[in-house]
Amino acid sequence: MDSLDKSCNQHVDRIKLKEERKLRNKEKKIAKKLEKQRDREQKELLLKLQLRNNNVTLITQDFADKVVGGTSAAVAFHRQESFSNVDFPELTSAGGKVKRHQFPTPYVEINDKKKLSKLELADFIYTPSTSTKQVKIASTPENYNGNPLDSDMPIRKRGKHKETPKPKSPSKLKRDILNELNDCEKIGNTSSTYLLLETALCNNIITEELDEAVKTFISGIVGLQEKLYNRDPIKGVAKRRYTVGLHEVKKYLHLNKVKIVIIAPDLKLTKRDGALYLAVKEIIDLAKANSVHYLFALKRKSIGVLTLKNIPVSCIAILNYEGLEDQFRNILKLLLLVRKEENLAASQTINNEVNIKFLNNLMDALKSK
């Protein structure tokens, strides 16, 4: 029984709440209607105060009091009204002497200037606009923050962020490279290092024209990326245009999102089958498998400066070059020319080696005879 009573009471309470809500909504509707009625009356008053039939409305003190008081009545005096000849005689008519009467004007002291209300004729004239064209107002982009009620305006973040992040441990590739360099230093053979440019992996000649073209291309890509990041940091990270580092380049090559790879030719190698040599070779093999353009240009330090980093960068992959299509085509043209020169130089060296071997064999045969 108690449970039934409770449920009945709850049902009654709900009905009461619904009725109260209906009453509140009715009151709101009535208030809105009154506001609309007031606005309508004000508009009608303004329309009555307009110029009609090119007649000028004379504003008297009574008229001003009525208008300021909010009444819709308007007292208008027109020039077309007839005036008496006694009060306003014609100039041509010969009248007698005019008597002058002096009436004392009342003197009123006004201490507060703010209480004075000035009324001008232009305030009561309504000129409708002839142009009906709607003008679009340019909306400024909104910069969202983490908490709009916070006065510090913190940056909006995505995911978890620690106040004191843990220091990153070096990757496997970096550990292998450091171990190889330490082994060379322990042996004392520091001259055993050589540049990537001296290996067969570098298949293009590095010219000043190619370096300049690559510089302008990378600086344009970085500028567009920074502009997007400053506008919206989350979009800047999600829609990145480039990535740097051997590990990141390899990752995006596996995802088949890379358009061109630029490798610095001044990488120091310790041995042929070392970790760095194999990493660069793997990147080149992946680029060939995915039919992605790759080239060797600039130095590690200059790539780091162009990408706004304080460290030398060995490799950069361009993921999106929209807006810089002309620079991209120019790099491809220069790359074709440079590779042709490299192939010609390689064929000439092979021919020279063959000729030298042939001459040596001839000399040996002649000596034996």
Short mmCIF file of C-alpha atoms in Angstrom, two decimals, residues 7-354:
data_model
loop_
_atom_site.label_atom_id
_atom_site.label_comp_id
_atom_site.label_asym_id
_atom_site.label_seq_id
_atom_site.Cartn_x
_atom_site.Cartn_y
_atom_site.Cartn_z
CA SER A 7 3.55 6.26 -6.88
CA CYS A 8 0.22 8.17 -6.75
CA ASN A 9 1.90 11.12 -5.03
CA GLN A 10 4.68 11.14 -7.62
CA HIS A 11 2.11 11.12 -10.43
CA VAL A 12 0.26 14.08 -8.85
CA ASP A 13 3.55 15.98 -8.48
CA ARG A 14 4.33 15.45 -12.15
CA ILE A 15 0.92 16.77 -13.19
CA LYS A 16 1.46 19.88 -11.03
CA LEU A 17 4.90 20.46 -12.54
CA LYS A 18 3.46 20.20 -16.06
CA GLU A 19 0.72 22.73 -15.23
CA GLU A 20 3.26 25.15 -13.74
CA ARG A 21 5.42 24.80 -16.85
CA LYS A 22 2.43 25.57 -19.07
CA LEU A 23 1.63 28.69 -17.04
CA ARG A 24 5.23 29.90 -17.32
CA ASN A 25 5.21 29.38 -21.08
CA LYS A 26 1.94 31.33 -21.38
CA GLU A 27 3.42 34.24 -19.39
CA LYS A 28 6.47 34.27 -21.66
CA LYS A 29 4.28 34.34 -24.77
CA ILE A 30 2.23 37.24 -23.39
CA ALA A 31 5.41 39.19 -22.58
CA LYS A 32 6.70 38.63 -26.13
CA LYS A 33 3.40 39.81 -27.60
CA LEU A 34 3.56 43.01 -25.53
CA GLU A 35 7.12 43.69 -26.71
CA LYS A 36 6.08 43.21 -30.35
CA GLN A 37 3.12 45.55 -29.85
CA ARG A 38 5.40 48.25 -28.40
CA ASP A 39 7.80 47.91 -31.36
CA ARG A 40 4.87 48.17 -33.79
CA GLU A 41 3.62 51.36 -32.14
CA GLN A 42 7.08 52.94 -32.31
CA LYS A 43 7.36 52.09 -36.03
CA GLU A 44 3.91 53.58 -36.70
CA LEU A 45 4.96 56.76 -34.88
CA LEU A 46 8.08 57.05 -37.03
CA LEU A 47 6.02 56.58 -40.21
CA LYS A 48 3.63 59.36 -39.12
CA LEU A 49 6.56 61.72 -38.61
CA GLN A 50 7.77 61.32 -42.24
CA LEU A 51 7.45 64.03 -44.87
CA ARG A 52 4.15 63.77 -46.75
CA ASN A 53 3.26 65.61 -50.02
CA ASN A 54 6.47 67.74 -49.77
CA ASN A 55 5.04 69.61 -46.76
CA VAL A 56 7.32 70.73 -43.92
CA THR A 57 6.17 69.80 -40.41
CA LEU A 58 6.64 72.62 -37.89
CA ILE A 59 7.75 71.36 -34.49
CA THR A 60 6.36 73.27 -31.52
CA GLN A 61 6.87 72.73 -27.79
CA ASP A 62 3.50 70.92 -27.48
CA PHE A 63 4.43 68.64 -30.38
CA ALA A 64 7.83 67.84 -28.83
CA ASP A 65 6.23 67.07 -25.45
CA LYS A 66 3.79 64.68 -27.09
CA VAL A 67 6.54 62.92 -29.07
CA VAL A 68 8.86 62.57 -26.08
CA GLY A 69 5.95 61.34 -23.96
CA GLY A 70 5.50 58.40 -26.39
CA THR A 71 2.00 59.31 -27.69
CA SER A 72 1.16 58.59 -31.28
CA ALA A 73 -0.65 61.93 -31.81
CA ALA A 74 1.13 64.45 -34.02
CA VAL A 75 0.27 68.12 -34.52
CA ALA A 76 1.28 69.36 -37.95
CA PHE A 77 1.14 72.91 -39.30
CA HIS A 78 1.49 73.39 -43.05
CA ARG A 79 2.27 76.40 -45.15
CA GLN A 80 -0.87 75.77 -47.15
CA GLU A 81 -3.04 76.86 -44.19
CA SER A 82 -4.69 80.27 -44.54
CA PHE A 83 -3.31 83.11 -42.40
CA SER A 84 -5.24 86.24 -41.45
CA ASN A 85 -4.29 89.52 -43.13
CA VAL A 86 -4.40 91.31 -39.77
CA ASP A 87 -1.67 89.24 -38.17
CA PHE A 88 0.33 88.84 -41.40
CA PRO A 89 -0.40 91.78 -43.75
CA GLU A 90 0.91 91.85 -47.32
CA LEU A 91 3.90 94.07 -48.07
CA THR A 92 2.07 95.89 -50.87
CA SER A 93 -0.76 97.04 -48.63
CA ALA A 94 -0.30 100.45 -47.04
CA GLY A 95 -0.76 100.02 -43.36
CA GLY A 96 -0.54 102.42 -40.47
CA LYS A 97 2.10 102.69 -37.83
CA VAL A 98 3.04 99.46 -36.17
CA LYS A 99 3.10 99.50 -32.40
CA ARG A 100 5.85 97.62 -30.67
CA HIS A 101 5.05 95.64 -27.53
CA GLN A 102 7.69 94.37 -25.15
CA PHE A 103 6.87 91.26 -23.16
CA PRO A 104 9.16 90.26 -20.28
CA THR A 105 10.77 86.86 -20.94
CA PRO A 106 10.91 84.53 -17.95
CA TYR A 107 14.43 83.81 -16.65
CA VAL A 108 15.09 80.19 -15.75
CA GLU A 109 18.32 78.94 -14.20
CA ILE A 110 19.52 75.51 -15.36
CA ASN A 111 22.30 74.02 -13.29
CA ASP A 112 22.48 70.58 -14.89
CA LYS A 113 23.23 70.66 -18.63
CA LYS A 114 22.41 66.97 -19.00
CA LYS A 115 18.70 67.67 -18.30
CA LEU A 116 18.45 69.75 -21.51
CA SER A 117 16.94 67.74 -24.36
CA LYS A 118 17.70 68.97 -27.88
CA LEU A 119 15.31 68.08 -30.68
CA GLU A 120 16.31 68.46 -34.32
CA LEU A 121 14.24 68.17 -37.49
CA ALA A 122 16.52 65.45 -38.90
CA ASP A 123 15.66 63.17 -35.96
CA PHE A 124 12.01 63.02 -37.07
CA ILE A 125 12.70 62.44 -40.79
CA TYR A 126 12.83 58.83 -41.98
CA THR A 127 14.59 58.15 -45.28
CA PRO A 128 14.07 54.57 -46.50
CA SER A 129 17.13 52.91 -48.03
CA THR A 130 16.95 52.39 -51.81
CA SER A 131 19.38 49.44 -51.93
CA THR A 132 17.95 46.05 -50.98
CA LYS A 133 21.20 44.12 -51.45
CA GLN A 134 22.21 42.01 -48.46
CA VAL A 135 25.85 42.47 -47.51
CA LYS A 136 27.68 39.49 -46.01
CA ILE A 137 29.77 40.30 -42.96
CA ALA A 138 33.11 38.49 -43.02
CA SER A 139 33.30 36.25 -39.99
CA THR A 140 36.62 36.18 -38.18
CA PRO A 141 37.97 32.71 -37.31
CA GLU A 142 37.37 31.78 -33.69
CA ASN A 143 40.34 30.67 -31.63
CA TYR A 144 39.07 27.98 -29.30
CA ASN A 145 40.81 27.41 -25.99
CA GLY A 146 40.67 24.74 -23.30
CA ASN A 147 38.39 26.53 -20.82
CA PRO A 148 36.60 29.78 -21.83
CA LEU A 149 36.05 30.71 -18.16
CA ASP A 150 39.78 30.58 -17.39
CA SER A 151 41.51 33.97 -17.55
CA ASP A 152 44.85 32.39 -18.53
CA MET A 153 43.32 31.21 -21.86
CA PRO A 154 45.00 27.78 -21.97
CA ILE A 155 45.60 26.03 -25.30
CA ARG A 156 43.11 23.34 -26.26
CA LYS A 157 44.79 19.93 -26.03
CA ARG A 158 44.00 16.56 -27.49
CA GLY A 159 44.64 13.44 -25.45
CA LYS A 160 46.63 13.12 -22.24
CA HIS A 161 49.45 15.56 -21.49
CA LYS A 162 51.79 15.16 -18.53
CA GLU A 163 53.15 18.21 -16.74
CA THR A 164 56.64 16.68 -16.56
CA PRO A 165 56.96 14.22 -19.47
CA LYS A 166 59.45 11.38 -19.26
CA PRO A 167 62.70 11.83 -21.23
CA LYS A 168 62.58 9.88 -24.48
CA SER A 169 64.97 6.95 -24.79
CA PRO A 170 66.98 6.78 -28.06
CA SER A 171 65.62 4.54 -30.81
CA LYS A 172 67.25 1.27 -31.91
CA LEU A 173 68.73 2.90 -35.02
CA LYS A 174 70.29 5.74 -33.00
CA ARG A 175 71.70 3.27 -30.47
CA ASP A 176 73.31 1.22 -33.25
CA ILE A 177 74.85 4.33 -34.87
CA LEU A 178 76.26 5.54 -31.52
CA ASN A 179 77.70 2.07 -30.79
CA GLU A 180 79.44 1.99 -34.19
CA LEU A 181 80.95 5.45 -33.62
CA ASN A 182 82.12 4.44 -30.13
CA ASP A 183 83.77 1.30 -31.54
CA CYS A 184 85.69 3.42 -34.06
CA GLU A 185 86.84 5.80 -31.30
CA LYS A 186 87.97 2.91 -29.09
CA ILE A 187 90.05 1.44 -31.91
CA GLY A 188 91.45 4.91 -32.60
CA ASN A 189 90.58 4.76 -36.30
CA THR A 190 88.54 7.96 -36.65
CA SER A 191 89.46 8.37 -40.34
CA SER A 192 87.47 5.25 -41.27
CA THR A 193 84.22 7.27 -41.57
CA TYR A 194 83.14 8.32 -45.07
CA LEU A 195 80.25 10.28 -46.54
CA LEU A 196 77.11 8.87 -48.15
CA LEU A 197 78.00 10.90 -51.26
CA GLU A 198 80.93 8.53 -51.92
CA THR A 199 78.68 5.43 -52.03
CA ALA A 200 76.68 3.97 -54.94
CA LEU A 201 73.41 4.94 -53.21
CA CYS A 202 73.83 8.60 -54.27
CA ASN A 203 72.73 8.44 -57.93
CA ASN A 204 72.55 12.16 -58.79
CA ILE A 205 75.09 14.95 -59.08
CA ILE A 206 74.56 17.75 -56.53
CA THR A 207 74.49 21.18 -58.20
CA GLU A 208 73.87 24.71 -56.90
CA GLU A 209 70.76 25.06 -59.07
CA LEU A 210 69.24 21.89 -57.60
CA ASP A 211 70.09 23.00 -54.05
CA GLU A 212 68.41 26.40 -54.57
CA ALA A 213 65.26 24.80 -56.04
CA VAL A 214 65.02 22.36 -53.11
CA LYS A 215 65.56 25.23 -50.62
CA THR A 216 62.67 27.30 -52.01
CA PHE A 217 60.43 24.21 -52.13
CA ILE A 218 61.07 23.18 -48.49
CA SER A 219 60.74 26.77 -47.17
CA GLY A 220 57.36 27.13 -48.95
CA ILE A 221 56.08 23.83 -47.51
CA VAL A 222 57.20 24.79 -43.97
CA GLY A 223 55.60 28.26 -44.28
CA LEU A 224 52.20 26.81 -45.27
CA GLN A 225 52.41 24.27 -42.43
CA GLU A 226 53.22 26.96 -39.83
CA LYS A 227 50.35 29.16 -41.06
CA LEU A 228 47.86 26.31 -40.61
CA TYR A 229 49.28 25.40 -37.18
CA ASN A 230 49.00 29.00 -35.92
CA ARG A 231 45.37 29.13 -37.09
CA ASP A 232 44.36 25.78 -35.54
CA PRO A 233 46.96 23.61 -33.71
CA ILE A 234 44.88 20.40 -33.91
CA LYS A 235 44.37 20.73 -37.68
CA GLY A 236 48.04 21.63 -38.08
CA VAL A 237 49.06 18.30 -36.52
CA ALA A 238 46.39 16.23 -38.30
CA LYS A 239 47.00 17.71 -41.78
CA ARG A 240 50.79 17.93 -41.74
CA ARG A 241 52.63 18.60 -44.98
CA TYR A 242 56.05 17.12 -44.19
CA THR A 243 57.90 14.86 -41.76
CA VAL A 244 61.58 14.57 -40.83
CA GLY A 245 63.88 11.80 -39.62
CA LEU A 246 64.74 8.36 -40.99
CA HIS A 247 62.24 6.54 -38.77
CA GLU A 248 59.28 8.84 -39.62
CA VAL A 249 60.08 8.82 -43.35
CA LYS A 250 60.17 5.01 -43.33
CA LYS A 251 56.82 4.89 -41.48
CA TYR A 252 55.05 7.14 -44.00
CA LEU A 253 56.61 5.26 -46.94
CA HIS A 254 55.03 2.06 -45.58
CA LEU A 255 51.69 3.95 -45.44
CA ASN A 256 52.24 5.13 -49.07
CA LYS A 257 51.60 8.82 -48.22
CA VAL A 258 54.93 10.29 -49.38
CA LYS A 259 55.27 12.35 -52.59
CA ILE A 260 59.05 12.99 -52.57
CA VAL A 261 62.01 12.12 -50.30
CA ILE A 262 65.04 14.42 -49.89
CA ILE A 263 68.16 12.88 -48.27
CA ALA A 264 71.23 14.81 -47.11
CA PRO A 265 74.39 13.45 -48.83
CA ASP A 266 76.75 14.40 -45.96
CA LEU A 267 75.73 11.51 -43.67
CA LYS A 268 78.78 9.94 -42.00
CA LEU A 269 78.94 6.16 -42.41
CA THR A 270 81.26 3.85 -40.47
CA LYS A 271 80.99 0.70 -42.58
CA ARG A 272 79.19 -0.65 -45.61
CA ASP A 273 76.79 -2.89 -43.72
CA GLY A 274 76.29 -0.46 -40.82
CA ALA A 275 72.95 0.55 -39.32
CA LEU A 276 72.82 3.97 -41.02
CA TYR A 277 73.78 2.59 -44.44
CA LEU A 278 71.09 -0.10 -44.21
CA ALA A 279 68.45 2.44 -43.06
CA VAL A 280 69.13 4.73 -46.05
CA LYS A 281 69.15 1.73 -48.41
CA GLU A 282 65.79 0.56 -47.03
CA ILE A 283 64.27 4.04 -47.58
CA ILE A 284 65.50 4.07 -51.20
CA ASP A 285 64.14 0.54 -51.82
CA LEU A 286 60.73 1.51 -50.37
CA ALA A 287 60.66 4.67 -52.53
CA LYS A 288 61.41 2.62 -55.66
CA ALA A 289 58.75 0.02 -54.73
CA ASN A 290 56.09 2.75 -54.23
CA SER A 291 57.31 4.72 -57.33
CA VAL A 292 58.15 7.75 -55.14
CA HIS A 293 60.73 10.31 -56.28
CA TYR A 294 63.88 10.58 -54.15
CA LEU A 295 67.00 12.72 -54.47
CA PHE A 296 70.14 13.78 -52.62
CA ALA A 297 70.48 17.53 -52.00
CA LEU A 298 71.49 20.16 -49.38
CA LYS A 299 73.28 19.41 -46.11
CA ARG A 300 71.95 18.18 -42.79
CA LYS A 301 72.41 21.56 -41.13
CA SER A 302 70.64 23.52 -43.90
CA ILE A 303 67.66 21.12 -43.85
CA GLY A 304 67.45 21.61 -40.05
CA VAL A 305 67.45 25.41 -40.47
CA LEU A 306 64.75 25.29 -43.17
CA THR A 307 62.50 23.09 -40.99
CA LEU A 308 62.93 25.47 -37.99
CA LYS A 309 64.87 22.96 -35.88
CA ASN A 310 68.04 23.47 -33.84
CA ILE A 311 69.55 20.12 -34.87
CA PRO A 312 70.83 18.73 -38.19
CA VAL A 313 68.21 16.72 -40.11
CA SER A 314 69.29 13.80 -42.28
CA CYS A 315 66.08 13.18 -44.24
CA ILE A 316 62.75 14.90 -45.05
CA ALA A 317 59.61 13.49 -46.70
CA ILE A 318 57.00 15.77 -48.33
CA LEU A 319 53.44 14.49 -47.80
CA ASN A 320 51.47 17.31 -49.47
CA TYR A 321 52.75 19.97 -51.90
CA GLU A 322 49.43 21.69 -52.80
CA GLY A 323 50.09 25.32 -53.71
CA LEU A 324 53.71 24.61 -54.76
CA GLU A 325 53.16 22.50 -57.89
CA ASP A 326 55.44 24.67 -60.08
CA GLN A 327 58.41 24.29 -57.70
CA PHE A 328 57.82 20.52 -57.54
CA ARG A 329 57.87 20.22 -61.37
CA ASN A 330 61.03 22.34 -61.53
CA ILE A 331 62.80 19.96 -59.09
CA LEU A 332 61.78 16.92 -61.18
CA LYS A 333 63.15 18.55 -64.37
CA LEU A 334 66.47 19.36 -62.69
CA LEU A 335 66.62 15.83 -61.24
CA LEU A 336 66.27 14.27 -64.71
CA LEU A 337 69.09 16.45 -66.08
CA VAL A 338 71.36 15.68 -63.12
CA ARG A 339 70.76 11.93 -63.36
CA LYS A 340 71.57 11.98 -67.10
CA GLU A 341 74.88 13.70 -66.31
CA GLU A 342 75.56 11.12 -63.59
CA ASN A 343 74.85 8.23 -65.98
CA LEU A 344 77.12 9.76 -68.65
CA ALA A 345 79.91 10.24 -66.11
CA ALA A 346 79.48 6.65 -64.85
CA SER A 347 79.57 5.23 -68.40
CA GLN A 348 82.71 7.26 -69.19
CA THR A 349 84.50 5.94 -66.07
CA ILE A 350 83.53 2.35 -66.96
CA ASN A 351 84.84 2.82 -70.52
CA ASN A 352 88.08 4.31 -69.20
CA GLU A 353 88.57 1.35 -66.83
CA VAL A 354 87.94 -1.13 -69.68
#
